[in-house]
Short mmCIF file of C-alpha atoms and ligand atoms in Angstrom, two decimals:
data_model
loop_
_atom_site.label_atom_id
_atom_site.label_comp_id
_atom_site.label_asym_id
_atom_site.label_seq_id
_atom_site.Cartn_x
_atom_site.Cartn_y
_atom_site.Cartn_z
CA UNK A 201 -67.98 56.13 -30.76
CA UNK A 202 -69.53 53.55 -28.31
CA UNK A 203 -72.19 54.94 -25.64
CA UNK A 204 -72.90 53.18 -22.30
CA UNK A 205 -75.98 52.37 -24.47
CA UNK A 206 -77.47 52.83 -27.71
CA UNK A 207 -81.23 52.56 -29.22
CA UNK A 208 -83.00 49.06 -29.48
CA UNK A 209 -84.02 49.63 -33.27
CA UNK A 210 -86.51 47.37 -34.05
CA UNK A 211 -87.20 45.74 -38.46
CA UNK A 212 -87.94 48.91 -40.01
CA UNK A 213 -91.00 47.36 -42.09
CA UNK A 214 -92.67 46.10 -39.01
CA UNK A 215 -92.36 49.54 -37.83
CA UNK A 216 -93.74 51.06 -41.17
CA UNK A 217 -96.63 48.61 -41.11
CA UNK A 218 -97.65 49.90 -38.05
CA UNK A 219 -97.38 53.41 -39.21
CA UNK A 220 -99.89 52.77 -41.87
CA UNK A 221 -102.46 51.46 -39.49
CA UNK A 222 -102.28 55.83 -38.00
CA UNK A 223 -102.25 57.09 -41.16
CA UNK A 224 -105.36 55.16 -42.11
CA UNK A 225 -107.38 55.62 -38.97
CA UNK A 226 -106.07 59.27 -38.43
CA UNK A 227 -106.15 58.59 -34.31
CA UNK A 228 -102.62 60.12 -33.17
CA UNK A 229 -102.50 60.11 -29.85
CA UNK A 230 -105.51 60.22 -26.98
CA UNK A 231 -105.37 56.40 -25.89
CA UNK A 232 -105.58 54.84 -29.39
CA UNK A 233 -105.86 51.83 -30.74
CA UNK A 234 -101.91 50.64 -30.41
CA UNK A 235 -101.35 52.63 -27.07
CA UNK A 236 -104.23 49.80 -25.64
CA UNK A 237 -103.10 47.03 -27.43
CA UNK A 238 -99.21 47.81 -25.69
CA UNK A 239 -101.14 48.12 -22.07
CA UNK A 240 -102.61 44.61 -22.76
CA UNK A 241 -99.92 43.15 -24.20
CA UNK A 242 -97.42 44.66 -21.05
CA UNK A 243 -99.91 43.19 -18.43
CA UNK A 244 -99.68 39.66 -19.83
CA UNK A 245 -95.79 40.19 -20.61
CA UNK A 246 -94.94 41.74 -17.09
CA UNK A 247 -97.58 39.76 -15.42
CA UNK A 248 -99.09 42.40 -13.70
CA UNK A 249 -102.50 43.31 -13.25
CA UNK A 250 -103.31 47.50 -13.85
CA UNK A 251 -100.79 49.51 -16.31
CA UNK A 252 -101.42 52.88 -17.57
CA UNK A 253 -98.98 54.17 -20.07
CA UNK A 254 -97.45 57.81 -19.93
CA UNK A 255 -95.48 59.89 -21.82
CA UNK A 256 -92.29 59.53 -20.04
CA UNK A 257 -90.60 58.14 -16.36
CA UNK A 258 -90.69 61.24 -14.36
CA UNK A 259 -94.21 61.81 -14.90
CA UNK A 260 -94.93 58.59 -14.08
CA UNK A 261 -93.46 59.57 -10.89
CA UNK A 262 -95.07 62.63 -10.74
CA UNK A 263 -98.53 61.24 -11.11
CA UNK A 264 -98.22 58.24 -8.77
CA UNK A 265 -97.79 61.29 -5.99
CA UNK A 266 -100.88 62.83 -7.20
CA UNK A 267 -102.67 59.58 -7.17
CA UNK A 268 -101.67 58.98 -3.88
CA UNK A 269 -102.08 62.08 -2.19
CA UNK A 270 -98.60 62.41 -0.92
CA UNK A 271 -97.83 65.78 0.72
CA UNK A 272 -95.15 67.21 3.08
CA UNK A 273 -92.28 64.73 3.68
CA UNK A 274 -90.57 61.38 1.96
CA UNK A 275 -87.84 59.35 2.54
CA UNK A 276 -86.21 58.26 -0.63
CA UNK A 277 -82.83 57.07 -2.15
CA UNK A 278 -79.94 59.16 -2.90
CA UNK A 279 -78.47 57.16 -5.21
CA UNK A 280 -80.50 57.34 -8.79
CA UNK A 281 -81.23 59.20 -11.84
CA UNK A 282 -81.88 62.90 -10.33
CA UNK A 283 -85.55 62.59 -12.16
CA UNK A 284 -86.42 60.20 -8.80
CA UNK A 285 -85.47 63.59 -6.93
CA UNK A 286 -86.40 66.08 -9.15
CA UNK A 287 -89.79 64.83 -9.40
CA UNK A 288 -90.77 65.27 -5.32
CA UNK A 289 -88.89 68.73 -5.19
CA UNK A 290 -91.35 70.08 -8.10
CA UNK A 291 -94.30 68.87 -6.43
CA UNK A 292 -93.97 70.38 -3.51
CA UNK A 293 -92.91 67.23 -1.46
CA UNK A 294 -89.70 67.47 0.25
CA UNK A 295 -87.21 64.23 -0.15
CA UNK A 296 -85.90 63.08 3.20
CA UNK A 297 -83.08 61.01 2.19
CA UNK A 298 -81.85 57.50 3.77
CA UNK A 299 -78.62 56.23 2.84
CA UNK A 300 -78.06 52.92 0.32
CA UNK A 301 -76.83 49.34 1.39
CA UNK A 302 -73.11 49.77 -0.37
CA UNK A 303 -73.12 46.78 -1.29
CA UNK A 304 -76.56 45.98 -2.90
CA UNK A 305 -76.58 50.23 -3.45
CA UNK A 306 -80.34 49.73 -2.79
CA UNK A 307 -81.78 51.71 0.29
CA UNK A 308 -80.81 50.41 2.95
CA UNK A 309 -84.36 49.75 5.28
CA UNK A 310 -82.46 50.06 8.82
CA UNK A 311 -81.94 53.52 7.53
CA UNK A 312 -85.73 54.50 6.97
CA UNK A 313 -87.38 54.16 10.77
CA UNK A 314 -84.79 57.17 11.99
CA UNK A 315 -86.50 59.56 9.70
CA UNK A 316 -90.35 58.71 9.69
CA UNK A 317 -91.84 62.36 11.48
CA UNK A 318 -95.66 63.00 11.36
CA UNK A 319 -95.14 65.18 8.21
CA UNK A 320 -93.75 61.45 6.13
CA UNK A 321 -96.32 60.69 4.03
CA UNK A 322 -94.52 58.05 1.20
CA UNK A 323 -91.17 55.92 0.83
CA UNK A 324 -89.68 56.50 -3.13
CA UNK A 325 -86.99 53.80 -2.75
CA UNK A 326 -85.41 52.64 -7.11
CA UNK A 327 -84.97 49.34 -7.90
CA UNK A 328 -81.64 50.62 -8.64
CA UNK A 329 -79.77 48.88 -11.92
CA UNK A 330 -82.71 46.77 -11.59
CA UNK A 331 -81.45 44.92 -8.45
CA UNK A 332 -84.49 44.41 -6.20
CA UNK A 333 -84.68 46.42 -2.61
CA UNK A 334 -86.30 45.15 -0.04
CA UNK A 335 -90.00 44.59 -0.68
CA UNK A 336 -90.78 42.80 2.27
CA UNK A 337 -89.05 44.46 4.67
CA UNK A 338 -90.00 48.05 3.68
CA UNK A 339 -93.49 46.96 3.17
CA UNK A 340 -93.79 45.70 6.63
CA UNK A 341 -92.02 49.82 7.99
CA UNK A 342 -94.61 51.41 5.22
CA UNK A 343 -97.51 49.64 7.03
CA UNK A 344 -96.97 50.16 10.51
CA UNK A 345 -96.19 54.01 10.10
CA UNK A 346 -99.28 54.11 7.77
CA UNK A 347 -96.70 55.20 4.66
CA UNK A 348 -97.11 54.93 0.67
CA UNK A 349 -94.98 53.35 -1.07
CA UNK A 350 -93.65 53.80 -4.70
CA UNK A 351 -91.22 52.34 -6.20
CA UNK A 352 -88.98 53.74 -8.68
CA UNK A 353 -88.65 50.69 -11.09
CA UNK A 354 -87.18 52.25 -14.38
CA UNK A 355 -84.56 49.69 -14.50
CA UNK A 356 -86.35 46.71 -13.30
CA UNK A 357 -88.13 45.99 -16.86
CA UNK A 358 -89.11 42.04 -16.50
CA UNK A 359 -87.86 41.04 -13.42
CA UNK A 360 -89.07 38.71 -11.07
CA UNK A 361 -89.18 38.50 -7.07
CA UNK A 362 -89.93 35.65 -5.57
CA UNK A 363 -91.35 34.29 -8.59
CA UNK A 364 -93.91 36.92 -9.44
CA UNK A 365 -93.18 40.35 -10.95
CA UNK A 366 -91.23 42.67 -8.50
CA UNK A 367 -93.60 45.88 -10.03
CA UNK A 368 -96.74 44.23 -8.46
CA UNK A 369 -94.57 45.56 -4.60
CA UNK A 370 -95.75 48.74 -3.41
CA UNK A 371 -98.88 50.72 -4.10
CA UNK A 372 -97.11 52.03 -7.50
CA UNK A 373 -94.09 51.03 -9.51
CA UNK A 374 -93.07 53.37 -11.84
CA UNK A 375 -91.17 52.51 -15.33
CA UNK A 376 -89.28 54.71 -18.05
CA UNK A 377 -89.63 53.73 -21.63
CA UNK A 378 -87.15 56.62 -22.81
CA UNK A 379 -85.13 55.09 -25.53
CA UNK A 380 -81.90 54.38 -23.35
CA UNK A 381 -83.82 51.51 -21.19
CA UNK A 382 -83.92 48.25 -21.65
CA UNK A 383 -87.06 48.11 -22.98
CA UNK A 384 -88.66 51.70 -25.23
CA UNK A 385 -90.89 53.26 -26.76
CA UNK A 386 -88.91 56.64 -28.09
CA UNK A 387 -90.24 58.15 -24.86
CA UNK A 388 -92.56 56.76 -22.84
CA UNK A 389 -92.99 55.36 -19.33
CA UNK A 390 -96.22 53.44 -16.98
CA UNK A 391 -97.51 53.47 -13.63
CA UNK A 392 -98.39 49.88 -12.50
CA UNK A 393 -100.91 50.31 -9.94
CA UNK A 394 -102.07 47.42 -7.29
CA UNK A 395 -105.25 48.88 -6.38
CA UNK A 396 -108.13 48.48 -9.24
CA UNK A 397 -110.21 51.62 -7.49
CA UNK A 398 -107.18 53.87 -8.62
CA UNK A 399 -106.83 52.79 -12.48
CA UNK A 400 -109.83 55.02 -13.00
CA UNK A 401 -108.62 57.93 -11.26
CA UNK A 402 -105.06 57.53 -12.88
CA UNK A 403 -106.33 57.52 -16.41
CA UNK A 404 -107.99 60.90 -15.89
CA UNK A 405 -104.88 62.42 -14.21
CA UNK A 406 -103.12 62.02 -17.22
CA UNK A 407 -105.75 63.65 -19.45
CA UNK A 408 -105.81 67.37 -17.88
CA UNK A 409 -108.12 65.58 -15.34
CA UNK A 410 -110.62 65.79 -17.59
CA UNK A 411 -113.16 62.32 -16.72
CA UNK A 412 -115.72 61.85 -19.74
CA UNK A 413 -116.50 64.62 -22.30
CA UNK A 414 -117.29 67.84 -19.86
CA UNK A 415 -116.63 67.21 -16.17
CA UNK A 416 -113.00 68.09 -14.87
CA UNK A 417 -112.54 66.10 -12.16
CA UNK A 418 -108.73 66.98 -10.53
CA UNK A 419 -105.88 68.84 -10.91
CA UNK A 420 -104.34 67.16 -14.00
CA UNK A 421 -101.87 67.35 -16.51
CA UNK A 422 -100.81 66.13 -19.43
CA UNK A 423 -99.28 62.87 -19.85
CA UNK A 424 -100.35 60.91 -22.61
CA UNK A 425 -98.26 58.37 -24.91
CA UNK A 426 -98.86 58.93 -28.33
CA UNK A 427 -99.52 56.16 -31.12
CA UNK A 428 -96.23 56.32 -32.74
CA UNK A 429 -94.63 55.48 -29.47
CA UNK A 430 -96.80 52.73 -29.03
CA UNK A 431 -96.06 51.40 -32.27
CA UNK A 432 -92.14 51.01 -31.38
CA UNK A 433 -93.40 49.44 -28.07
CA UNK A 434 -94.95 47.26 -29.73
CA UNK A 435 -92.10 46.39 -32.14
CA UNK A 436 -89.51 46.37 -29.79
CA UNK A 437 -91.48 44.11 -26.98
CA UNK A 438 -91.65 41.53 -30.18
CA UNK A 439 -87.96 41.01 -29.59
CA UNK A 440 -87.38 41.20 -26.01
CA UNK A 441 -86.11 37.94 -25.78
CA UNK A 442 -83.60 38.50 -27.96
CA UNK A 443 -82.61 41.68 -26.72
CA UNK A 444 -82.65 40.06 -23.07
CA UNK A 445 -80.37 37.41 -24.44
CA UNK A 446 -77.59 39.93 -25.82
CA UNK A 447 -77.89 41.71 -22.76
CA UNK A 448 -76.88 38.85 -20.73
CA UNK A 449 -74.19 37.48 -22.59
CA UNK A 450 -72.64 41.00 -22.59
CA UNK A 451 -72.81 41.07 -19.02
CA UNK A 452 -71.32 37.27 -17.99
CA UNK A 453 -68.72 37.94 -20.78
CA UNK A 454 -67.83 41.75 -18.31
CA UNK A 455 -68.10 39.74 -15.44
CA UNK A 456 -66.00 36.74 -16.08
CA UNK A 457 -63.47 39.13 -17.75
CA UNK A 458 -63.23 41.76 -14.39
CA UNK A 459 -64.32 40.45 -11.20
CA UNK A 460 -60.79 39.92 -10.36
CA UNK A 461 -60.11 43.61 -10.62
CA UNK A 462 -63.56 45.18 -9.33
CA UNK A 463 -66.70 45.00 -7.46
CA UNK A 464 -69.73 44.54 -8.56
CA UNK A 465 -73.26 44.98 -6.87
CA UNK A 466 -74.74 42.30 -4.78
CA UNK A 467 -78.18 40.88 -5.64
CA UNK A 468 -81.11 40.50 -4.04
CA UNK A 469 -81.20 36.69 -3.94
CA UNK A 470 -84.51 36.63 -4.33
CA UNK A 471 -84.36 38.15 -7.37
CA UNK A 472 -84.11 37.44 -11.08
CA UNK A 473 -81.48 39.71 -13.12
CA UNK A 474 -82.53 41.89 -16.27
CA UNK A 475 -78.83 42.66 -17.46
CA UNK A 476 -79.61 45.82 -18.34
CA UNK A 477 -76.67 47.83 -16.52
CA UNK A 478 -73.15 46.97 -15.71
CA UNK A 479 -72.04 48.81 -12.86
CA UNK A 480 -68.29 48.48 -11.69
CA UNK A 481 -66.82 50.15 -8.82
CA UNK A 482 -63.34 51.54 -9.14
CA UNK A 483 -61.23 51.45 -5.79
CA UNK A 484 -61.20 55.40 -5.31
CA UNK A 485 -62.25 58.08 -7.10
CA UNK A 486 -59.17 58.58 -9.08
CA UNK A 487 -58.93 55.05 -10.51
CA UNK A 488 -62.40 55.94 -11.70
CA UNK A 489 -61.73 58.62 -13.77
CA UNK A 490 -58.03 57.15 -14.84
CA UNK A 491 -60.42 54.41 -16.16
CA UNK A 492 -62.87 56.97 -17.74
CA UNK A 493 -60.30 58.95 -19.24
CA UNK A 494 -58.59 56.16 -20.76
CA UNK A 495 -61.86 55.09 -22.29
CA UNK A 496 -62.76 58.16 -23.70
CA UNK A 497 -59.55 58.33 -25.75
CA UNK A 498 -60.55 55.52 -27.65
CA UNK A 499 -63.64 57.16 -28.25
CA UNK A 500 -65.69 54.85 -25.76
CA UNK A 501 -67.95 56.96 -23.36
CA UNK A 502 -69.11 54.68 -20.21
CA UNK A 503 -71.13 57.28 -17.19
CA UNK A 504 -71.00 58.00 -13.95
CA UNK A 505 -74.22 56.94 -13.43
CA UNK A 506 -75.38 57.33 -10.71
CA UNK A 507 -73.35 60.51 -10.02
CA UNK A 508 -73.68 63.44 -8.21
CA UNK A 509 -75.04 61.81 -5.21
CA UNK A 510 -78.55 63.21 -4.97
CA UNK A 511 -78.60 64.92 -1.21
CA UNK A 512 -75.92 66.97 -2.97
CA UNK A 513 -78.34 68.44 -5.65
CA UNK A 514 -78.38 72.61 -5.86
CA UNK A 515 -81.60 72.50 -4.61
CA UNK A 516 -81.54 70.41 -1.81
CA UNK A 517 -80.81 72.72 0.95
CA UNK A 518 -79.79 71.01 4.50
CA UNK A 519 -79.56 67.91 3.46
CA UNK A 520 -78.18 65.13 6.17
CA UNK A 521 -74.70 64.17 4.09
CA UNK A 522 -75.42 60.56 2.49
CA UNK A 523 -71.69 58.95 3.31
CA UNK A 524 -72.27 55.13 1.42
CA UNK A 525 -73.85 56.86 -1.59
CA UNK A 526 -71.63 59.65 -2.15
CA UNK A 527 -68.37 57.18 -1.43
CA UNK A 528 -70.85 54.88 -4.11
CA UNK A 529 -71.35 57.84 -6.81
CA UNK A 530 -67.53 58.67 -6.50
CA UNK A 531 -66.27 55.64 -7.91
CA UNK A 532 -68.63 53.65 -9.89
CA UNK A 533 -69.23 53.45 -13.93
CA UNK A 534 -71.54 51.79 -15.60
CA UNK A 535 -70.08 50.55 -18.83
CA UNK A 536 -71.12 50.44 -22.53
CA UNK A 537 -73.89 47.21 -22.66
CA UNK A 538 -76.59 46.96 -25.41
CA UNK A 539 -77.56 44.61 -28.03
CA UNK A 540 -75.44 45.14 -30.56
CA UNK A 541 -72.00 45.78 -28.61
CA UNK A 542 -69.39 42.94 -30.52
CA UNK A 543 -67.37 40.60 -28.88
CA UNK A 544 -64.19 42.39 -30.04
CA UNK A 545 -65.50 45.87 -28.88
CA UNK A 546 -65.76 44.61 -25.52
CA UNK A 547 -62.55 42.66 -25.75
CA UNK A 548 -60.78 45.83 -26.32
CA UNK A 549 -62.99 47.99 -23.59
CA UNK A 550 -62.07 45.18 -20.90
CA UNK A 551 -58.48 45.30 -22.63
CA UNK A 552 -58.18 49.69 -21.85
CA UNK A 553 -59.51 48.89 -18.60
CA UNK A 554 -57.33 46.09 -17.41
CA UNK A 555 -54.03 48.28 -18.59
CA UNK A 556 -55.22 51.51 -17.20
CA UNK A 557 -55.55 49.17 -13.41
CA UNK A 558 -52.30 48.24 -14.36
CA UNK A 559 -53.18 44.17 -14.79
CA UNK A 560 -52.91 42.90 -17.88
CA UNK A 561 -52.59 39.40 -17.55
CA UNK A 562 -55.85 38.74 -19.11
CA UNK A 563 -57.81 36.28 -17.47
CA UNK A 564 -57.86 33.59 -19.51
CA UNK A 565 -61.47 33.35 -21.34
CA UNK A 566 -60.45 36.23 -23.23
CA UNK A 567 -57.31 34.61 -24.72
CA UNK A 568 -60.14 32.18 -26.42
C1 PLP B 120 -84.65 57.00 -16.75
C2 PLP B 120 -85.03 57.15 -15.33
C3 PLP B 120 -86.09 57.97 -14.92
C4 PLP B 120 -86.77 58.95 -15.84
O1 PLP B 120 -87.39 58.40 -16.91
P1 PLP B 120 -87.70 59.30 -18.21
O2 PLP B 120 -88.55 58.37 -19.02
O3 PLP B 120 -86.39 59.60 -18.86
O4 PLP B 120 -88.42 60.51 -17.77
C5 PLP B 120 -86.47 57.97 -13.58
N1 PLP B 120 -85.82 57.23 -12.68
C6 PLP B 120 -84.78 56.44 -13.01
C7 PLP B 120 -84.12 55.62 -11.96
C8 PLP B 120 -84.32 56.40 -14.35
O5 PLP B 120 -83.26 55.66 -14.67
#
């Protein structure tokens, strides 16, 4: 069976050395030893100033609101992982949504203006497939309407805008270390934060509120990474390069083999690629599942991600209909890429694919 992804699993014996260090000190979780080291050893990775590490993406999310006061409305992307969604509608903050770009399938920042009312307090836009949005552009709308900004940047692990990281954009970036990203820790995620006077504040939030031994300070919860997580963070950020080099040849060797027969995302030019998704988008919706169907009897299981379009979500009542992301959702698959994934595996996924669109005249790197 071959997943759209599967585990990074790191040398077992680093992993076990590691282990030994807990057992021996006995400190389990409660910002240890190994959960620091990974925050210091992120910054200088990432190249980003503040990170505080959390047990997983969507409370990431869910704290950067907190932190940042958000309340009544904000205008965020329909097309993502529902958690980007989710995560407003269970704090009380009510997404406005603003259709993607369907081309770059980033939100589109002509679309954002339109919906700013005096009860928009934040714009949640996702570095979606890790393909950069519009930093510059939405920065400049956030600042003259007096808006937050957070970005949703669970897929943009690494990469660089401009030269610098893309997570030091926006007052928070948020990132997911669940074990299907790029980059894990089992479960996990961060909040990158650009202003030092928050750091403090954040570090509480995550720990009931609770700041020093007695005081409660806010309304908290808990969020905290443990020190076995950290310990595969650690592992696994050892071999980024090499997982960031499989990644990447995986990808060219999809993209050489089927942009004749589909389209792929655009990219922000002036931004660096992590390779950590291959989307492809199918000419209708029926091609899309022909394609999907095909896969799946050979035991290959890409996803629709990202599908349902989010303004359709039970419990998103009135919702303005989103026309580029639904269209988007309705015919795009993101198909199986890890480290790990053989040449011949892929070979015969292109292969399925190709037959299924009815072309198969191979194009002719394949043939080597
Ligand atoms: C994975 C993901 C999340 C949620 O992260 P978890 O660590 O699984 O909670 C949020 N947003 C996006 C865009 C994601 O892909």
């Amino acid at each position: 069976m071959i997943n759209v992804t599967k585990t990074y699993m790191p040398d077992k014996a680093k992993y076990l050395a590691y282990v030994d260090q807990i057992f021996e000190s006995g400190w389990v979780t409660n910002n240890g030893m190994l959960v620091r080291e990974l925050e210091a050893r992120l910054a200088d990775y990432l190249g980003i100033k503040n990170i505080v590490l959390v047990a997983n993406g969507t409370i990431a999310l869910e704290i950067a609101y907190r932190l940042l006061k958000l309340d009544g409305e904000v205008i965020t992307t329909p097309f993502s992982f529902v958690a980007t969604t989710s995560s407003l509608v269970s704090n009380a903050l009510k997404p406005i949504f603003a259709d993607i770009d369907p081309k770059t399938l980033t939100l589109n920042p002509d679309n954002i203006e339109d919906r700013i009312t005096d009860k928009t307090s934040a714009i949640v836009p996702v570095h979606v497939f890790g393909n950069a949005c519009e930093v510059d552009r939405i920065q400049a709308i956030a600042e003259k309407n007096n808006l937050k900004v957070i970005y949703d940047a669970a897929h943009a692990f690494g990469v660089q805008y401009k030269g610098e990281s893309l997570l030091n954009h926006g007052d928070v970036s948020t990132l997911s270390f669940h074990a299907t990203k790029l980059f894990h820790t089992i479960e996990g995620g961060a909040l990158i934060i650009n202003d030092d006077s928050l750091v403090e504040e954040a570090r509480y939030l995550i720990n009931f509120g609770i700041d020093g031994r007695d005081s409660v300070k806010a309304l908290g919860t808990n969020a905290k990474m443990n020190e076995f997580e950290a310990a595969m963070g650690l592992c696994v950020l050892n071999d980024m390069d090499k997982v960031l080099h499989d990644c990447k040849v995986i990808y060219d060797f999809y993209e050489s083999s089927l942009c004749d027969i589909l389209t792929l995302p655009i990219d922000n030019l002036h931004s660096s690629k992590n390779y950590s998704y291959f989307p492809a988008l199918f000419k209708s919706e029926q091609q899309t599942l022909d394609v999907q169907s095909a896969l799946h009897e050979n035991g290959i299981y890409p996803r629709r991600y990202f599908y349902p379009s989010l303004d359709t979500l039970p419990y998103i009542i009135d919702a303005e209909k989103m026309i580029n992301s639904q269209t988007i959702a309705s015919r795009i698959l993101a198909l199986p890429l890890y480290p790990g994934l053989s040449r011949e595996e892929q070979v015969n996924i292109i292969s399925i694919i190709r037959k299924k669109m009815n072309i198969i005249i191979m194009r002719p790197n394949i043939l080597k």
